[in-house]
Short mmCIF file of C-alpha atoms in Angstrom, two decimals:
data_model
loop_
_atom_site.label_atom_id
_atom_site.label_comp_id
_atom_site.label_asym_id
_atom_site.label_seq_id
_atom_site.Cartn_x
_atom_site.Cartn_y
_atom_site.Cartn_z
CA MET A 1 79.97 100.63 160.70
CA ASN A 2 81.88 98.39 158.35
CA LEU A 3 79.45 98.41 155.43
CA ASN A 4 80.89 98.06 151.92
CA THR A 5 79.93 101.35 150.29
CA THR A 6 80.65 100.02 146.80
CA LEU A 7 77.96 97.34 147.08
CA ILE A 8 75.00 99.66 146.64
CA ARG A 9 76.85 101.38 143.78
CA SER A 10 77.36 97.99 142.13
CA PHE A 11 73.70 97.15 142.57
CA ARG A 12 72.65 100.49 141.08
CA GLU A 13 75.03 99.96 138.14
CA LYS A 14 73.57 96.49 137.64
CA VAL A 15 70.05 97.91 137.47
CA ASN A 16 71.03 100.85 135.26
CA SER A 17 73.13 98.78 132.86
CA HIS A 18 70.11 96.56 132.27
CA SER A 19 67.52 99.31 132.57
CA SER A 20 65.93 98.37 129.25
CA TYR A 21 64.90 95.07 130.81
CA VAL A 22 64.39 96.07 134.46
CA TYR A 23 62.47 99.27 133.72
CA ASN A 24 60.17 97.70 131.15
CA LYS A 25 59.45 94.63 133.26
CA TYR A 26 58.77 96.39 136.54
CA ARG A 27 57.20 99.70 135.51
CA ASP A 28 53.75 98.12 135.26
CA ILE A 29 52.96 94.86 137.04
CA ASP A 30 49.25 94.49 137.70
CA ASN A 31 48.94 98.26 137.37
CA LYS A 32 51.65 98.85 139.99
CA ASN A 33 54.85 100.74 139.22
CA HIS A 34 57.52 98.62 140.86
CA TRP A 35 60.26 100.51 139.00
CA ASN A 36 59.56 103.51 141.23
CA LEU A 37 59.87 101.24 144.25
CA ILE A 38 63.24 99.94 143.06
CA CYS A 39 64.55 103.47 142.55
CA SER A 40 63.30 104.60 145.97
CA CYS A 41 64.96 101.63 147.69
CA MET A 42 68.28 102.26 145.96
CA ASP A 43 68.20 105.93 146.95
CA TRP A 44 67.41 105.30 150.62
CA ILE A 45 69.94 102.48 150.95
CA THR A 46 72.56 104.85 149.56
CA VAL A 47 71.63 107.56 152.07
CA SER A 48 71.57 105.12 155.00
CA VAL A 49 74.89 103.46 154.13
CA LYS A 50 76.58 106.84 153.79
CA PHE A 51 75.29 107.82 157.24
CA LEU A 52 76.28 104.55 158.90
CA THR A 53 79.79 104.59 157.42
CA THR A 54 80.40 108.16 158.57
CA GLU A 55 82.04 108.48 161.96
CA ILE A 56 79.39 109.50 164.46
CA ASN A 57 80.53 111.93 167.13
CA TYR A 58 78.42 110.99 170.13
CA ASP A 59 77.78 114.01 172.31
CA LYS A 60 78.67 113.93 176.00
CA ASP A 61 75.06 114.72 176.81
CA ILE A 62 73.30 111.37 177.19
CA ASP A 63 70.03 112.69 175.75
CA VAL A 64 71.74 113.74 172.54
CA ARG A 65 73.58 110.40 172.41
CA VAL A 66 70.31 108.54 172.74
CA MET A 67 68.87 110.34 169.73
CA GLY A 68 72.10 109.66 167.85
CA LEU A 69 71.63 105.96 168.56
CA PHE A 70 68.05 106.16 167.34
CA SER A 71 69.34 107.66 164.08
CA VAL A 72 71.66 104.67 163.68
CA ILE A 73 68.84 102.21 164.36
CA SER A 74 66.56 104.09 161.95
CA ALA A 75 69.18 103.96 159.19
CA ILE A 76 69.54 100.20 159.69
CA ASP A 77 65.76 99.87 159.61
CA ILE A 78 65.64 101.73 156.28
CA ILE A 79 68.19 99.31 154.83
CA VAL A 80 66.27 96.30 156.13
CA GLU A 81 62.92 97.54 154.82
CA SER A 82 64.46 98.46 151.45
CA ILE A 83 66.03 95.03 151.10
CA ASN A 84 62.71 93.42 152.00
CA GLN A 85 60.91 95.47 149.36
CA LEU A 86 63.51 94.72 146.68
CA HIS A 87 63.39 91.01 147.53
CA ARG A 88 59.59 90.98 147.39
CA VAL A 89 59.48 92.66 143.98
CA LEU A 90 62.50 91.11 142.26
CA CYS A 91 61.76 87.59 143.52
CA ASN A 92 57.97 87.91 143.17
CA THR A 93 57.32 86.66 146.68
CA GLN A 94 55.83 87.75 149.96
CA ASP A 95 58.62 86.03 151.89
CA ILE A 96 60.95 88.19 153.96
CA PRO A 97 64.71 87.45 153.91
CA PHE A 98 66.09 85.70 157.01
CA THR A 99 62.65 85.06 158.49
CA GLY A 100 62.87 82.93 161.63
CA GLU A 101 66.66 83.12 161.88
CA ASN A 102 68.26 84.07 165.17
CA GLY A 103 71.66 84.10 166.82
CA ILE A 104 72.79 87.71 166.34
CA PHE A 105 71.15 89.27 169.41
CA LEU A 106 72.49 87.26 172.30
CA ASN A 107 70.47 88.97 175.03
CA ASN A 108 67.19 88.09 173.32
CA GLN A 109 64.95 87.40 176.31
CA LEU A 110 61.75 87.54 174.25
CA ALA A 111 62.62 84.38 172.26
CA LEU A 112 62.06 86.24 168.99
CA SER A 113 63.80 85.92 165.65
CA ASP A 114 66.52 88.46 164.89
CA ASN A 115 64.16 90.34 162.55
CA GLU A 116 61.46 90.53 165.20
CA TYR A 117 63.84 91.41 168.00
CA PHE A 118 65.37 94.26 165.99
CA LYS A 119 61.89 95.74 165.61
CA GLU A 120 61.50 95.58 169.39
CA LEU A 121 64.82 97.36 169.91
CA ARG A 122 63.83 100.01 167.40
CA ALA A 123 60.58 100.60 169.27
CA MET A 124 62.19 100.69 172.73
CA PHE A 125 65.03 103.01 171.80
CA GLY A 126 63.13 105.72 170.01
CA ALA A 127 60.49 104.71 167.45
CA HIS A 128 57.60 104.55 169.92
CA PRO A 129 58.96 103.91 173.43
CA VAL A 130 55.80 105.15 175.16
CA ASN A 131 53.52 102.71 173.35
CA LEU A 132 54.99 99.20 173.29
CA LYS A 133 53.15 95.95 172.85
CA HIS A 134 54.66 92.47 172.82
CA LYS A 135 53.13 89.32 171.36
CA ASN A 136 51.23 88.67 174.57
CA GLY A 137 49.22 91.81 173.93
CA LYS A 138 50.37 93.53 177.09
CA HIS A 139 51.36 97.17 176.99
CA TRP A 140 54.76 98.41 178.14
CA PHE A 141 56.52 101.74 178.44
CA ALA A 142 60.25 102.33 178.10
CA SER A 143 62.27 104.26 180.65
CA TRP A 144 64.76 106.98 179.96
CA PRO A 145 67.74 105.18 178.32
CA HIS A 146 70.72 105.04 180.63
CA GLU A 147 74.31 103.92 180.44
CA PRO A 148 74.78 100.15 180.80
CA PHE A 149 75.12 98.34 184.08
CA SER A 150 75.07 94.77 182.78
CA SER A 151 77.87 94.84 180.18
CA GLN A 152 80.38 97.30 178.80
CA ASN A 153 79.56 95.96 175.31
CA ASN A 154 76.16 97.62 175.51
CA ILE A 155 75.65 101.27 174.59
CA PHE A 156 72.44 101.87 176.47
CA GLU A 157 69.91 100.05 178.55
CA VAL A 158 66.24 100.70 179.21
CA ARG A 159 63.74 99.36 181.68
CA LEU A 160 60.27 98.47 180.49
CA TYR A 161 57.40 99.30 182.80
CA SER A 162 54.26 97.24 182.46
CA SER A 163 50.78 98.72 182.22
CA GLN A 164 49.65 95.92 184.54
CA VAL A 165 49.81 96.44 188.27
CA GLY A 166 52.29 94.25 190.10
CA VAL A 167 54.24 93.12 187.00
CA LYS A 168 58.01 93.32 187.35
CA ASP A 169 60.05 95.62 185.15
CA LEU A 170 62.10 94.18 182.30
CA SER A 171 65.59 95.31 181.38
CA PHE A 172 66.79 95.53 177.77
CA SER A 173 70.10 96.60 176.28
CA VAL A 174 71.39 97.47 172.84
CA ASN A 175 74.77 96.32 171.55
CA LEU A 176 76.37 98.28 168.72
CA PHE A 177 78.38 95.30 167.43
CA GLU A 178 75.22 93.18 167.16
CA LEU A 179 73.46 95.99 165.32
CA GLU A 180 76.37 96.15 162.87
CA VAL A 181 76.28 92.39 162.23
CA PHE A 182 72.52 92.58 161.68
CA ALA A 183 72.88 95.50 159.25
CA ILE A 184 75.69 93.86 157.26
CA LYS A 185 73.73 90.60 156.94
CA HIS A 186 70.73 92.32 155.38
CA TYR A 187 72.77 94.77 153.31
CA ASN A 188 74.82 91.94 151.78
CA HIS A 189 71.59 90.41 150.50
CA LEU A 190 72.11 92.79 147.55
CA HIS A 191 74.57 90.19 146.19
CA PHE A 192 71.72 87.67 145.99
CA LEU A 193 69.44 90.23 144.34
CA MET A 194 72.07 91.11 141.72
CA ASN A 195 72.35 87.42 140.87
CA GLU A 196 68.56 87.28 140.62
CA ILE A 197 68.58 90.14 138.09
CA ASP A 198 71.27 88.36 136.07
CA LYS A 199 69.24 85.15 136.10
CA GLN A 200 66.07 86.90 134.97
CA ILE A 201 67.88 88.67 132.13
CA GLU A 202 69.56 85.44 131.04
CA ASP A 203 66.23 83.58 131.00
CA PHE A 204 64.58 86.47 129.15
CA CYS A 205 67.31 86.59 126.50
CA GLU A 206 67.37 82.84 126.00
CA ARG A 207 63.61 82.78 125.50
CA TYR A 208 63.69 85.46 122.80
CA LYS A 209 66.78 84.06 121.11
CA ARG A 210 64.69 81.01 120.30
CA ILE A 211 61.98 83.16 118.69
CA LYS A 212 63.11 83.82 115.14
CA ILE A 213 62.47 87.28 113.74
CA GLU A 214 60.49 87.19 110.51
CA LYS A 215 62.62 88.31 107.59
CA LYS A 216 61.28 90.37 104.70
CA SER A 217 62.91 91.10 101.36
CA ASP A 218 61.48 94.60 101.29
CA PRO A 219 63.51 96.87 103.64
CA LEU A 220 60.50 98.91 104.76
CA GLU A 221 58.46 95.82 105.58
CA LEU A 222 61.42 94.41 107.51
CA LEU A 223 61.77 97.65 109.43
CA LEU A 224 58.13 97.48 110.50
CA VAL A 225 58.81 93.98 111.82
CA LEU A 226 61.94 95.21 113.60
CA ARG A 227 60.02 98.06 115.22
CA LYS A 228 57.65 95.57 116.80
CA GLU A 229 60.46 93.20 117.80
CA SER A 230 62.55 96.01 119.30
CA GLN A 231 59.67 97.19 121.45
CA MET A 232 58.83 93.66 122.53
CA ARG A 233 62.37 92.53 123.32
CA PHE A 234 64.07 95.44 125.09
CA ASN A 235 62.10 98.55 124.16
CA ASN A 236 65.43 100.35 124.13
CA ASP A 237 65.22 104.02 123.15
CA TYR A 238 68.38 103.87 121.04
CA TYR A 239 67.21 100.90 118.98
CA ASN A 240 63.61 102.12 118.79
CA GLY A 241 64.81 105.53 117.60
CA SER A 242 67.19 104.02 115.06
CA VAL A 243 64.44 101.86 113.55
CA ASP A 244 62.04 104.81 113.44
CA GLU A 245 64.64 106.92 111.64
CA LEU A 246 65.27 104.15 109.15
CA ILE A 247 61.53 103.88 108.48
CA ILE A 248 61.51 107.58 107.63
CA LEU A 249 64.52 107.22 105.34
CA PHE A 250 63.06 104.24 103.47
CA SER A 251 59.54 105.62 103.19
CA THR A 252 60.61 109.03 101.84
CA THR A 253 61.69 109.72 98.27
CA LEU A 254 63.26 112.90 96.96
CA ASP A 255 61.90 114.35 93.78
CA ILE A 256 65.29 115.60 92.63
CA LYS A 257 66.69 113.89 89.55
CA GLU A 258 70.29 114.89 90.30
CA LEU A 259 70.12 113.15 93.70
CA MET A 260 68.55 109.86 92.60
CA GLU A 261 71.84 107.96 92.35
CA GLU A 262 73.17 109.37 95.62
CA GLU A 263 69.89 108.53 97.34
CA LYS A 264 70.08 104.97 96.04
CA LYS A 265 73.69 104.53 97.20
CA TYR A 266 72.92 105.91 100.64
CA ARG A 267 70.01 103.52 101.09
CA SER A 268 72.22 100.62 100.06
CA ARG A 269 74.57 101.54 102.93
CA LEU A 270 71.61 101.82 105.29
CA LEU A 271 70.84 98.16 104.56
CA GLU A 272 73.95 97.38 106.60
CA VAL A 273 72.41 99.17 109.57
CA ILE A 274 69.18 97.22 109.20
CA GLU A 275 71.11 93.95 109.05
CA GLU A 276 73.03 94.78 112.20
CA ILE A 277 69.89 95.74 114.11
CA LEU A 278 68.24 92.50 113.00
CA ASN A 279 71.21 90.42 114.12
CA ASN A 280 71.53 92.20 117.46
CA LEU A 281 67.84 91.86 118.26
CA GLN A 282 67.90 88.20 117.29
CA SER A 283 70.92 87.52 119.51
CA MET A 284 69.49 89.77 122.27
CA LYS A 285 72.44 92.16 122.34
CA VAL A 286 71.73 95.80 123.02
CA VAL A 287 75.03 97.43 122.11
CA ASP A 288 76.02 100.54 120.17
CA LEU A 289 75.74 99.92 116.46
CA VAL A 290 79.00 99.52 114.58
CA THR A 291 77.21 101.03 111.58
CA ASP A 292 75.88 104.02 113.54
CA ASP A 293 78.09 106.42 111.59
CA ILE A 294 76.06 105.57 108.47
CA LEU A 295 72.73 106.37 110.09
CA ASN A 296 74.03 109.22 112.23
CA PRO A 297 76.98 110.82 110.44
CA GLU A 298 78.94 113.35 112.45
CA PHE A 299 78.26 116.98 111.70
CA PRO A 300 80.64 119.94 112.00
CA GLY A 301 80.45 122.73 114.54
CA GLY A 302 79.94 126.40 113.91
CA VAL A 303 76.77 127.84 112.44
CA ILE A 304 75.85 124.68 110.54
CA GLY A 305 76.24 122.58 113.68
CA TYR A 306 73.99 125.01 115.52
CA SER A 307 71.32 124.79 112.82
CA ILE A 308 71.35 121.00 112.76
CA SER A 309 71.14 120.83 116.56
CA LYS A 310 68.20 123.22 116.61
CA LEU A 311 66.36 121.21 113.97
CA TYR A 312 66.77 118.07 116.10
CA ASP A 313 65.68 119.95 119.22
CA TYR A 314 62.42 121.01 117.60
CA GLY A 315 61.77 117.75 115.76
CA PHE A 316 62.26 119.39 112.35
CA ASP A 317 58.93 121.15 112.90
CA SER A 318 58.78 124.54 111.17
CA ARG A 319 55.88 125.58 113.40
CA LYS A 320 57.96 125.21 116.56
CA GLU A 321 61.28 126.65 115.44
CA PRO A 322 60.97 130.39 114.62
CA GLN A 323 64.32 130.35 112.77
CA TYR A 324 63.42 127.38 110.60
CA ASP A 325 63.88 129.26 107.30
CA PHE A 326 67.27 130.51 108.47
CA HIS A 327 68.39 126.94 109.17
CA MET A 328 67.26 125.82 105.72
CA GLU A 329 69.31 128.60 104.16
CA GLU A 330 72.36 127.63 106.20
CA LEU A 331 72.06 124.00 105.12
CA ASP A 332 71.83 125.06 101.49
CA ARG A 333 74.79 127.41 101.88
CA PHE A 334 76.87 124.68 103.52
CA SER A 335 76.05 122.09 100.83
CA ASN A 336 76.28 124.49 97.86
CA ASN A 337 72.51 124.14 97.37
CA ILE A 338 72.91 120.56 96.20
CA TYR A 339 70.01 119.30 98.33
CA ARG A 340 67.63 122.29 97.98
CA PHE A 341 66.60 122.33 101.63
CA ALA A 342 64.61 125.55 101.28
CA SER A 343 62.21 123.90 98.82
CA SER A 344 61.56 120.82 100.99
CA ARG A 345 57.88 120.01 101.40
CA THR A 346 57.98 117.81 104.49
CA LYS A 347 60.19 117.32 107.53
CA GLU A 348 60.85 113.75 106.34
CA GLU A 349 62.45 115.17 103.19
CA VAL A 350 64.62 117.45 105.31
CA ILE A 351 65.76 114.50 107.44
CA LEU A 352 66.65 112.36 104.42
CA LYS A 353 68.48 115.24 102.72
CA MET A 354 70.40 116.08 105.89
CA LYS A 355 71.48 112.46 106.44
CA MET A 356 72.63 112.19 102.85
CA MET A 357 74.42 115.54 103.07
CA LEU A 358 76.29 114.65 106.25
CA TYR A 359 77.19 111.17 105.00
CA ARG A 360 78.64 112.68 101.84
CA TYR A 361 80.40 115.41 103.80
CA ASN A 362 82.12 112.86 106.05
CA ILE A 363 83.40 110.94 103.02
CA GLU A 364 84.42 113.65 100.58
CA GLY A 365 83.40 117.04 101.98
CA PHE A 366 82.11 119.99 99.98
CA SER A 367 84.37 122.20 97.90
#
């Protein structure tokens, strides 16, 4: 089938690129996790599109071909149901796309909409052919599918037998081209849903742009404001983590006289990071910080790189990392014992010392 395989990838990229908004909005709506629903729909659309765009080798045996057709219909049904679910959640509605529309299935003798008629075809050709019920409440049973007599455009035909005595059989056919048109119509609704996501994000950003962030002269007080604003606006892990690190760095003081001036200079540079975070949150831009190299200076490889990585892995917790003392010794050896890591009393002191050490190393190195 001629389905655009890049469309579902584009939709997934749209969701993932704005995951800070989409995840936080839809993970808990009236105690229902709609984020999980969105992920499930994206996964099953991907699977179904891949199947439908793969050339299907219909077996010569008609029974095997019938089940192959049912697989095609089932894949289309998954796409349709996924689109319906995404539309319901993203548009906050109980309406179903294309309700009441018809014109795709030309041999529609039940006078149903295209959506309704597709459900009938799905039932007749494999979903539950031995237990059919139309709107009139009468029960029907589908025959063994057979090759078409009425038109060469049809793949298979079935006869429906009524449960009522004396009622004439009905004949139904399935047309692969019509199924393809139906599938493409619903699948392309992803374009509309991507525009809906863009609109929601634009409205969300415009609303928060108008809400001015309270400014404080004291850096630590401002950081506490920014923590709240970051969580409320995008709740982005990168920004939340950056603010939390800055709170540690501005609430911790080293009791080392020789480092007082260096500590002061480093904090003055960190003010640039705070200013950038403030501006980005106010303008509703979640982008990598230009000043990130101040807050997160690069560290070298080798043994010292290993020690720093391990300290991050274990949250600088000496109780969790059995080689904690070894790492402290390596940091002191690397920095010529300038920062006295081994005598640090808290993990916050270790973090501040390490940031200062790496920032200094990236500027002038250690002799």
